[in-house]
mmCIF file of C-alpha atoms and ligand atoms in Angstrom:
data_model
loop_
_atom_site.group_PDB
_atom_site.id
_atom_site.type_symbol
_atom_site.label_atom_id
_atom_site.label_comp_id
_atom_site.label_asym_id
_atom_site.label_seq_id
_atom_site.Cartn_x
_atom_site.Cartn_y
_atom_site.Cartn_z
ATOM 1 C CA MET A 228 -29.727 34.028 30.709
ATOM 2 C CA ILE A 229 -26.727 34.317 32.997
ATOM 3 C CA LYS A 230 -26.874 32.233 36.182
ATOM 4 C CA LYS A 231 -23.305 32.176 37.486
ATOM 5 C CA ILE A 232 -20.715 34.912 37.298
ATOM 6 C CA GLY A 233 -17.057 35.007 38.234
ATOM 7 C CA VAL A 234 -15.087 37.976 39.516
ATOM 8 C CA LEU A 235 -11.328 38.529 39.489
ATOM 9 C CA THR A 236 -8.753 41.247 40.064
ATOM 10 C CA SER A 237 -5.652 41.343 37.901
ATOM 11 C CA GLY A 238 -2.491 43.407 37.344
ATOM 12 C CA GLY A 239 -1.252 45.910 39.934
ATOM 13 C CA ASP A 240 -3.617 46.099 42.894
ATOM 14 C CA ALA A 241 -5.436 49.339 43.678
ATOM 15 C CA PRO A 242 -7.198 50.566 46.822
ATOM 16 C CA GLY A 243 -10.937 50.134 46.274
ATOM 17 C CA MET A 244 -10.703 46.771 44.515
ATOM 18 C CA ASN A 245 -12.261 45.093 47.568
ATOM 19 C CA ALA A 246 -15.191 47.504 47.437
ATOM 20 C CA ALA A 247 -15.696 46.627 43.760
ATOM 21 C CA ILE A 248 -15.625 42.872 44.453
ATOM 22 C CA ARG A 249 -18.088 43.370 47.323
ATOM 23 C CA ALA A 250 -20.451 45.265 45.056
ATOM 24 C CA VAL A 251 -20.254 42.594 42.336
ATOM 25 C CA VAL A 252 -20.894 39.804 44.852
ATOM 26 C CA ARG A 253 -23.810 41.487 46.582
ATOM 27 C CA THR A 254 -25.464 42.707 43.379
ATOM 28 C CA ALA A 255 -25.213 39.214 41.894
ATOM 29 C CA ILE A 256 -26.685 37.556 44.979
ATOM 30 C CA THR A 257 -29.480 40.131 45.245
ATOM 31 C CA ASN A 258 -30.399 39.194 41.692
ATOM 32 C CA ASP A 259 -30.356 35.437 42.417
ATOM 33 C CA LEU A 260 -27.108 34.779 40.593
ATOM 34 C CA GLU A 261 -24.378 32.559 41.946
ATOM 35 C CA VAL A 262 -21.040 34.303 42.208
ATOM 36 C CA TYR A 263 -17.537 32.837 42.215
ATOM 37 C CA GLY A 264 -14.284 34.471 43.258
ATOM 38 C CA ILE A 265 -11.252 33.689 41.127
ATOM 39 C CA TYR A 266 -8.035 34.024 43.130
ATOM 40 C CA ASP A 267 -4.849 35.636 41.764
ATOM 41 C CA GLY A 268 -6.292 37.020 38.533
ATOM 42 C CA TYR A 269 -5.898 35.220 35.216
ATOM 43 C CA LYS A 270 -3.163 33.077 36.780
ATOM 44 C CA GLY A 271 -5.689 31.674 39.251
ATOM 45 C CA LEU A 272 -8.230 31.268 36.464
ATOM 46 C CA TYR A 273 -5.675 29.172 34.581
ATOM 47 C CA GLU A 274 -4.829 27.202 37.731
ATOM 48 C CA GLY A 275 -8.487 26.696 38.651
ATOM 49 C CA LYS A 276 -8.365 28.655 41.928
ATOM 50 C CA ILE A 277 -12.094 29.292 42.032
ATOM 51 C CA GLU A 278 -14.433 29.419 45.020
ATOM 52 C CA ARG A 279 -18.084 30.289 45.507
ATOM 53 C CA LEU A 280 -18.622 33.578 47.337
ATOM 54 C CA PHE A 281 -21.506 34.542 49.579
ATOM 55 C CA ARG A 282 -22.825 37.795 51.027
ATOM 56 C CA LYS A 283 -20.754 37.125 54.142
ATOM 57 C CA SER A 284 -17.577 36.460 52.112
ATOM 58 C CA VAL A 285 -17.326 40.184 51.430
ATOM 59 C CA SER A 286 -18.142 41.454 54.933
ATOM 60 C CA GLU A 287 -15.495 43.641 56.581
ATOM 61 C CA LYS A 288 -13.708 44.197 53.281
ATOM 62 C CA ILE A 289 -14.788 47.611 52.027
ATOM 63 C CA HIS A 290 -12.239 49.596 54.049
ATOM 64 C CA HIS A 291 -9.217 47.429 53.290
ATOM 65 C CA GLY A 292 -6.614 48.255 50.655
ATOM 66 C CA GLY A 293 -5.286 45.599 48.287
ATOM 67 C CA THR A 294 -7.560 42.845 46.989
ATOM 68 C CA PHE A 295 -8.625 39.916 49.126
ATOM 69 C CA LEU A 296 -8.901 37.806 45.952
ATOM 70 C CA GLY A 297 -5.226 38.418 45.255
ATOM 71 C CA THR A 298 -3.820 39.498 41.932
ATOM 72 C CA ALA A 299 -1.042 38.589 39.515
ATOM 73 C CA ARG A 300 0.434 39.505 36.170
ATOM 74 C CA LEU A 301 0.342 36.540 33.775
ATOM 75 C CA ASN A 302 2.079 37.519 30.526
ATOM 76 C CA GLU A 303 1.443 34.012 29.159
ATOM 77 C CA PHE A 304 -2.285 34.808 29.009
ATOM 78 C CA VAL A 305 -1.603 36.160 25.502
ATOM 79 C CA HIS A 306 -1.279 32.521 24.408
ATOM 80 C CA ARG A 307 -4.507 30.905 23.225
ATOM 81 C CA GLU A 308 -3.640 27.517 24.798
ATOM 82 C CA ILE A 309 -3.409 29.151 28.234
ATOM 83 C CA ARG A 310 -6.781 30.854 27.760
ATOM 84 C CA GLU A 311 -8.321 27.574 26.599
ATOM 85 C CA VAL A 312 -7.360 25.979 29.930
ATOM 86 C CA ALA A 313 -8.819 28.999 31.759
ATOM 87 C CA ILE A 314 -12.080 28.646 29.828
ATOM 88 C CA GLU A 315 -12.277 24.923 30.614
ATOM 89 C CA ASN A 316 -12.018 25.837 34.292
ATOM 90 C CA LEU A 317 -14.904 28.286 33.918
ATOM 91 C CA HIS A 318 -16.969 25.562 32.237
ATOM 92 C CA GLU A 319 -16.212 23.162 35.070
ATOM 93 C CA TYR A 320 -17.938 25.540 37.482
ATOM 94 C CA GLY A 321 -20.665 26.467 34.985
ATOM 95 C CA ILE A 322 -19.591 30.131 35.094
ATOM 96 C CA ASP A 323 -21.303 32.036 32.255
ATOM 97 C CA ALA A 324 -19.687 35.453 32.597
ATOM 98 C CA LEU A 325 -16.816 37.341 34.212
ATOM 99 C CA VAL A 326 -16.289 40.710 35.833
ATOM 100 C CA THR A 327 -12.605 41.593 35.517
ATOM 101 C CA ILE A 328 -11.196 44.410 37.634
ATOM 102 C CA GLY A 329 -7.846 45.948 36.705
ATOM 103 C CA GLY A 330 -5.913 48.052 34.221
ATOM 104 C CA ASP A 331 -5.172 47.829 30.510
ATOM 105 C CA GLY A 332 -3.540 44.381 30.759
ATOM 106 C CA THR A 333 -6.683 43.103 32.469
ATOM 107 C CA TYR A 334 -8.827 44.631 29.724
ATOM 108 C CA ARG A 335 -6.701 42.984 27.031
ATOM 109 C CA GLY A 336 -7.184 39.625 28.771
ATOM 110 C CA ALA A 337 -10.943 40.192 29.020
ATOM 111 C CA LEU A 338 -11.169 41.135 25.357
ATOM 112 C CA ALA A 339 -9.273 37.996 24.344
ATOM 113 C CA LEU A 340 -11.636 35.857 26.446
ATOM 114 C CA GLU A 341 -14.679 37.664 25.049
ATOM 115 C CA LYS A 342 -13.494 36.830 21.529
ATOM 116 C CA MET A 343 -13.367 33.164 22.587
ATOM 117 C CA GLY A 344 -16.986 33.249 23.763
ATOM 118 C CA VAL A 345 -16.686 34.219 27.452
ATOM 119 C CA LYS A 346 -18.896 37.167 28.370
ATOM 120 C CA CYS A 347 -16.725 39.771 30.112
ATOM 121 C CA VAL A 348 -17.261 43.205 31.612
ATOM 122 C CA GLY A 349 -14.290 45.257 32.830
ATOM 123 C CA ILE A 350 -14.025 47.630 35.774
ATOM 124 C CA PRO A 351 -11.089 50.087 35.744
ATOM 125 C CA GLY A 352 -8.924 49.449 38.806
ATOM 126 C CA THR A 353 -5.483 51.038 38.728
ATOM 127 C CA ILE A 354 -3.788 53.851 40.600
ATOM 128 C CA ASP A 355 -2.386 55.173 37.301
ATOM 129 C CA ASN A 356 -5.722 56.602 36.022
ATOM 130 C CA ASP A 357 -4.536 55.723 32.533
ATOM 131 C CA ILE A 358 -7.601 53.863 31.236
ATOM 132 C CA GLY A 359 -9.237 55.469 28.223
ATOM 133 C CA GLY A 360 -12.933 56.324 28.257
ATOM 134 C CA THR A 361 -13.259 56.874 32.004
ATOM 135 C CA ASP A 362 -12.485 60.095 33.843
ATOM 136 C CA TYR A 363 -11.326 58.158 36.911
ATOM 137 C CA THR A 364 -10.052 54.706 37.758
ATOM 138 C CA ILE A 365 -10.513 53.029 41.132
ATOM 139 C CA GLY A 366 -7.459 53.640 43.326
ATOM 140 C CA PHE A 367 -6.260 56.881 41.768
ATOM 141 C CA ASP A 368 -7.800 59.109 44.430
ATOM 142 C CA THR A 369 -6.328 57.071 47.304
ATOM 143 C CA ALA A 370 -2.881 56.940 45.687
ATOM 144 C CA LEU A 371 -2.979 60.675 45.051
ATOM 145 C CA ASN A 372 -3.848 61.321 48.700
ATOM 146 C CA THR A 373 -0.961 59.073 49.784
ATOM 147 C CA VAL A 374 1.480 60.872 47.499
ATOM 148 C CA VAL A 375 0.340 64.370 48.482
ATOM 149 C CA ASP A 376 0.589 63.441 52.165
ATOM 150 C CA ALA A 377 4.151 62.133 51.640
ATOM 151 C CA VAL A 378 5.222 65.220 49.681
ATOM 152 C CA ASP A 379 3.762 67.540 52.341
ATOM 153 C CA LYS A 380 5.966 65.743 54.881
ATOM 154 C CA LEU A 381 9.035 65.991 52.662
ATOM 155 C CA ARG A 382 8.376 69.701 52.217
ATOM 156 C CA ASP A 383 8.665 70.245 56.008
ATOM 157 C CA THR A 384 12.138 68.777 56.199
ATOM 158 C CA SER A 385 13.301 70.142 52.861
ATOM 159 C CA SER A 386 12.278 73.652 53.904
ATOM 160 C CA SER A 387 14.051 73.329 57.289
ATOM 161 C CA HIS A 388 17.276 72.311 55.539
ATOM 162 C CA ARG A 389 16.961 74.598 52.526
ATOM 163 C CA ARG A 390 16.900 71.661 50.155
ATOM 164 C CA CYS A 391 15.331 70.514 46.943
ATOM 165 C CA SER A 392 13.230 67.348 47.196
ATOM 166 C CA ILE A 393 12.930 65.172 44.126
ATOM 167 C CA ILE A 394 10.049 62.732 44.419
ATOM 168 C CA GLU A 395 9.611 59.848 42.016
ATOM 169 C CA VAL A 396 5.989 58.738 41.686
ATOM 170 C CA MET A 397 4.320 55.817 39.901
ATOM 171 C CA GLY A 398 2.226 55.983 36.773
ATOM 172 C CA ARG A 399 4.177 53.932 34.253
ATOM 173 C CA ASN A 400 3.579 55.915 31.024
ATOM 174 C CA CYS A 401 0.957 58.227 32.487
ATOM 175 C CA GLY A 402 1.671 61.538 34.216
ATOM 176 C CA ALA A 403 -1.669 61.724 36.049
ATOM 177 C CA ILE A 404 -0.268 61.122 39.548
ATOM 178 C CA ALA A 405 2.639 63.500 38.828
ATOM 179 C CA ILE A 406 0.661 66.445 37.480
ATOM 180 C CA TRP A 407 -2.190 66.186 40.008
ATOM 181 C CA THR A 408 0.393 66.042 42.797
ATOM 182 C CA GLY A 409 2.361 68.918 41.278
ATOM 183 C CA ILE A 410 -0.666 71.185 41.409
ATOM 184 C CA SER A 411 -1.772 69.925 44.839
ATOM 185 C CA VAL A 412 1.554 70.636 46.533
ATOM 186 C CA GLY A 413 2.599 73.705 44.546
ATOM 187 C CA ALA A 414 5.686 71.940 43.190
ATOM 188 C CA GLU A 415 8.404 73.850 41.344
ATOM 189 C CA TYR A 416 8.665 71.305 38.566
ATOM 190 C CA VAL A 417 6.747 68.326 37.169
ATOM 191 C CA ALA A 418 8.364 65.895 34.743
ATOM 192 C CA CYS A 419 6.429 63.063 33.143
ATOM 193 C CA LYS A 420 6.403 61.054 29.917
ATOM 194 C CA GLU A 421 3.869 63.356 28.247
ATOM 195 C CA LEU A 422 5.895 66.515 28.991
ATOM 196 C CA GLY A 423 9.270 64.957 28.269
ATOM 197 C CA TYR A 424 12.433 65.102 30.353
ATOM 198 C CA ASP A 425 14.633 68.174 29.981
ATOM 199 C CA GLU A 426 17.414 68.181 32.588
ATOM 200 C CA GLN A 427 18.639 71.649 31.642
ATOM 201 C CA ASP A 428 15.156 73.100 32.061
ATOM 202 C CA ILE A 429 14.871 71.461 35.512
ATOM 203 C CA ILE A 430 18.234 72.920 36.562
ATOM 204 C CA GLU A 431 17.351 76.418 35.380
ATOM 205 C CA THR A 432 13.951 76.320 37.082
ATOM 206 C CA ILE A 433 15.424 75.116 40.376
ATOM 207 C CA ARG A 434 18.348 77.556 40.130
ATOM 208 C CA ASN A 435 15.834 80.398 39.801
ATOM 209 C CA ALA A 436 13.792 79.048 42.698
ATOM 210 C CA SER A 437 16.890 78.749 44.892
ATOM 211 C CA LYS A 438 17.400 82.541 44.659
ATOM 212 C CA SER A 439 14.171 83.316 46.504
ATOM 213 C CA LYS A 440 12.835 80.146 48.163
ATOM 214 C CA ARG A 441 13.789 77.968 51.115
ATOM 215 C CA HIS A 442 12.951 74.759 49.326
ATOM 216 C CA ALA A 443 11.913 73.323 45.997
ATOM 217 C CA ILE A 444 9.919 70.271 44.970
ATOM 218 C CA VAL A 445 10.366 68.296 41.776
ATOM 219 C CA ILE A 446 7.786 65.590 41.003
ATOM 220 C CA ILE A 447 8.894 63.082 38.441
ATOM 221 C CA THR A 448 7.210 59.996 37.003
ATOM 222 C CA GLU A 449 9.078 56.680 37.268
ATOM 223 C CA HIS A 450 11.290 55.453 34.416
ATOM 224 C CA LEU A 451 12.226 58.960 33.213
ATOM 225 C CA THR A 452 15.670 59.163 34.778
ATOM 226 C CA ASP A 453 17.708 58.042 37.774
ATOM 227 C CA VAL A 454 16.521 60.397 40.514
ATOM 228 C CA ASN A 455 19.767 59.977 42.483
ATOM 229 C CA HIS A 456 21.636 61.279 39.465
ATOM 230 C CA LEU A 457 19.192 64.185 39.172
ATOM 231 C CA ALA A 458 19.731 65.032 42.857
ATOM 232 C CA LYS A 459 23.492 65.137 42.252
ATOM 233 C CA VAL A 460 23.109 67.391 39.211
ATOM 234 C CA ILE A 461 20.789 69.782 41.072
ATOM 235 C CA THR A 462 23.170 69.912 44.061
ATOM 236 C CA GLU A 463 26.101 70.728 41.755
ATOM 237 C CA ASN A 464 24.279 73.351 39.706
ATOM 238 C CA THR A 465 21.982 75.249 42.080
ATOM 239 C CA GLN A 466 22.138 76.765 45.554
ATOM 240 C CA PHE A 467 20.066 73.846 46.882
ATOM 241 C CA GLU A 468 21.336 70.577 48.183
ATOM 242 C CA ALA A 469 18.997 67.976 46.721
ATOM 243 C CA ARG A 470 17.644 64.673 48.032
ATOM 244 C CA SER A 471 15.663 62.095 46.111
ATOM 245 C CA THR A 472 12.823 59.911 47.376
ATOM 246 C CA VAL A 473 11.259 57.033 45.479
ATOM 247 C CA LEU A 474 7.770 56.506 46.891
ATOM 248 C CA GLY A 475 7.378 53.108 45.218
ATOM 249 C CA HIS A 476 4.716 50.608 46.206
ATOM 250 C CA ILE A 477 3.598 52.578 49.245
ATOM 251 C CA GLN A 478 1.446 54.416 46.676
ATOM 252 C CA ARG A 479 -0.566 51.270 46.029
ATOM 253 C CA GLY A 480 -1.480 50.493 49.620
ATOM 254 C CA GLY A 481 -3.722 51.889 52.302
ATOM 255 C CA SER A 482 -7.388 52.164 53.089
ATOM 256 C CA PRO A 483 -9.340 53.480 50.080
ATOM 257 C CA THR A 484 -10.738 56.998 50.246
ATOM 258 C CA PRO A 485 -14.533 57.400 50.300
ATOM 259 C CA ARG A 486 -14.275 58.607 46.697
ATOM 260 C CA ASP A 487 -12.677 55.317 45.645
ATOM 261 C CA ARG A 488 -15.072 53.222 47.742
ATOM 262 C CA VAL A 489 -18.078 54.899 46.146
ATOM 263 C CA LEU A 490 -16.683 54.716 42.609
ATOM 264 C CA ALA A 491 -15.830 51.027 43.094
ATOM 265 C CA SER A 492 -19.247 50.259 44.553
ATOM 266 C CA ILE A 493 -21.306 51.911 41.841
ATOM 267 C CA MET A 494 -19.122 50.422 39.113
ATOM 268 C CA GLY A 495 -19.459 46.944 40.646
ATOM 269 C CA VAL A 496 -23.250 47.215 40.672
ATOM 270 C CA ARG A 497 -23.294 48.494 37.104
ATOM 271 C CA ALA A 498 -20.986 45.725 35.824
ATOM 272 C CA VAL A 499 -23.377 43.009 37.024
ATOM 273 C CA GLU A 500 -26.377 44.896 35.612
ATOM 274 C CA GLU A 501 -24.563 45.125 32.298
ATOM 275 C CA LEU A 502 -24.138 41.340 32.183
ATOM 276 C CA MET A 503 -27.753 40.750 33.261
ATOM 277 C CA ALA A 504 -28.903 43.021 30.426
ATOM 278 C CA GLY A 505 -27.100 40.681 28.000
ATOM 279 C CA ASN A 506 -24.221 43.069 27.264
ATOM 280 C CA SER A 507 -20.569 42.096 27.360
ATOM 281 C CA GLY A 508 -17.216 42.937 25.826
ATOM 282 C CA THR A 509 -17.616 46.278 27.545
ATOM 283 C CA CYS A 510 -16.160 48.173 30.475
ATOM 284 C CA ILE A 511 -17.655 50.569 32.956
ATOM 285 C CA CYS A 512 -16.553 54.202 32.792
ATOM 286 C CA GLU A 513 -17.333 57.302 34.785
ATOM 287 C CA VAL A 514 -17.833 60.233 32.446
ATOM 288 C CA GLU A 515 -18.791 63.616 33.877
ATOM 289 C CA ASN A 516 -20.190 61.979 36.987
ATOM 290 C CA LYS A 517 -22.300 59.418 35.139
ATOM 291 C CA LEU A 518 -21.603 55.746 34.529
ATOM 292 C CA VAL A 519 -21.526 54.468 30.974
ATOM 293 C CA ALA A 520 -20.431 51.200 29.389
ATOM 294 C CA ILE A 521 -18.207 51.298 26.314
ATOM 295 C CA PRO A 522 -16.573 48.520 24.275
ATOM 296 C CA LEU A 523 -13.281 47.253 25.724
ATOM 297 C CA GLU A 524 -11.610 47.925 22.353
ATOM 298 C CA ILE A 525 -12.531 51.601 22.516
ATOM 299 C CA ALA A 526 -11.195 51.940 26.071
ATOM 300 C CA LEU A 527 -7.931 50.319 24.988
ATOM 301 C CA GLU A 528 -7.594 52.548 21.917
ATOM 302 C CA THR A 529 -8.501 55.835 23.615
ATOM 303 C CA LYS A 530 -5.586 57.928 24.813
ATOM 304 C CA LYS A 531 -6.479 60.234 27.655
ATOM 305 C CA ASP A 532 -4.838 63.575 28.116
ATOM 306 C CA HIS A 533 -4.307 64.393 31.769
ATOM 307 C CA VAL A 534 -1.566 66.844 31.233
ATOM 308 C CA THR A 535 -2.200 69.614 28.681
ATOM 309 C CA GLU A 536 -4.816 71.654 30.527
ATOM 310 C CA LYS A 537 -3.466 70.950 34.004
ATOM 311 C CA TYR A 538 0.096 71.798 33.013
ATOM 312 C CA ARG A 539 -1.052 75.174 31.671
ATOM 313 C CA ALA A 540 -2.657 75.907 35.042
ATOM 314 C CA PHE A 541 0.403 74.578 36.873
ATOM 315 C CA LYS A 542 2.702 77.005 35.014
ATOM 316 C CA MET A 543 0.303 79.876 35.631
ATOM 317 C CA LEU A 544 0.319 79.275 39.382
ATOM 318 C CA TRP A 545 4.038 78.837 39.887
HETATM 319 O O1 F6P B 630 -0.033 49.911 37.049
HETATM 320 C C1 F6P B 630 0.131 50.193 38.386
HETATM 321 C C2 F6P B 630 1.579 50.289 38.742
HETATM 322 O O2 F6P B 630 1.665 50.568 40.116
HETATM 323 C C3 F6P B 630 2.407 51.287 37.928
HETATM 324 O O3 F6P B 630 2.241 52.609 38.375
HETATM 325 C C4 F6P B 630 3.792 50.749 38.113
HETATM 326 O O4 F6P B 630 4.619 51.104 37.047
HETATM 327 C C5 F6P B 630 3.585 49.265 38.154
HETATM 328 O O5 F6P B 630 2.241 49.056 38.527
HETATM 329 C C6 F6P B 630 4.485 48.525 39.105
HETATM 330 O O6 F6P B 630 4.251 47.168 38.949
HETATM 331 P P1 F6P B 630 4.781 46.028 39.918
HETATM 332 O O7 F6P B 630 3.866 45.978 41.110
HETATM 333 O O8 F6P B 630 4.688 44.796 39.096
HETATM 334 O O9 F6P B 630 6.161 46.406 40.327
#
């Protein structure tokens, strides 16, 4: 029987993480469990930055972006000796189980702890929406709204000046933010890892657009190319002058949308229920509007395809 649970956020922060922590804390307390906040992710777990949380500790948090527990990336967590120290710290507080909120790195950490005897349940928190097994991750909806709002603003100025706007978005290896934005703003071109990067194809598409349109929008996922270089190439080879904008970490901030607050809240409740039911080594997923728990291994192995169907629609609408 679990009596004390810990909660942490790890990896890149995502709007809605606070709502998830709040839900974990309040569900635990409602069920007479003690709950402990671990600051700065696995790094804080290793350093023993642990504090008991109360109902009041999570008041006035649901509408704030970021994570009030803090987060970090600790690559050294792959080493067993580091995890052993982290586990000793959990034992010191008598913590029986953990809810870990984050992306794939967080899930890998949770799985490694689970294999060493710590009961863990994961909640998907990342703007990238790249976690297998779940239709949505916490933070994706807010980030998408931020990006679409920024691109709408860039469209105003790019149209006034008869320019092409190239917008680099986040997503690491996942084109979810790019393709969803591309459809939402009626972009001329979307480039992401899954679709590949074809400079000639971009130039031809934008050259065609420049014959009949006042502006063009290219959405491109980070790490594909240097967007300043792409702007130069488009300027030299089409009738548009091009400008590039890297949206960067602005995409990770801001007050979470209601969609993210609700998703985070229901997932937080479910994660604690999962532990109380004696299940662990799992993560919470939303599949066709229902919550399910699947093994962490399966989530980590499952590749999700955001692009194929949406790209077909995107091309149809252009
Ligand atoms: O995983 C979330 C994410 O924002 C990615 O989209 C991006 O590649 C990465 O984190 C940036 O990480 P950092 O905050 O360490 O620069």
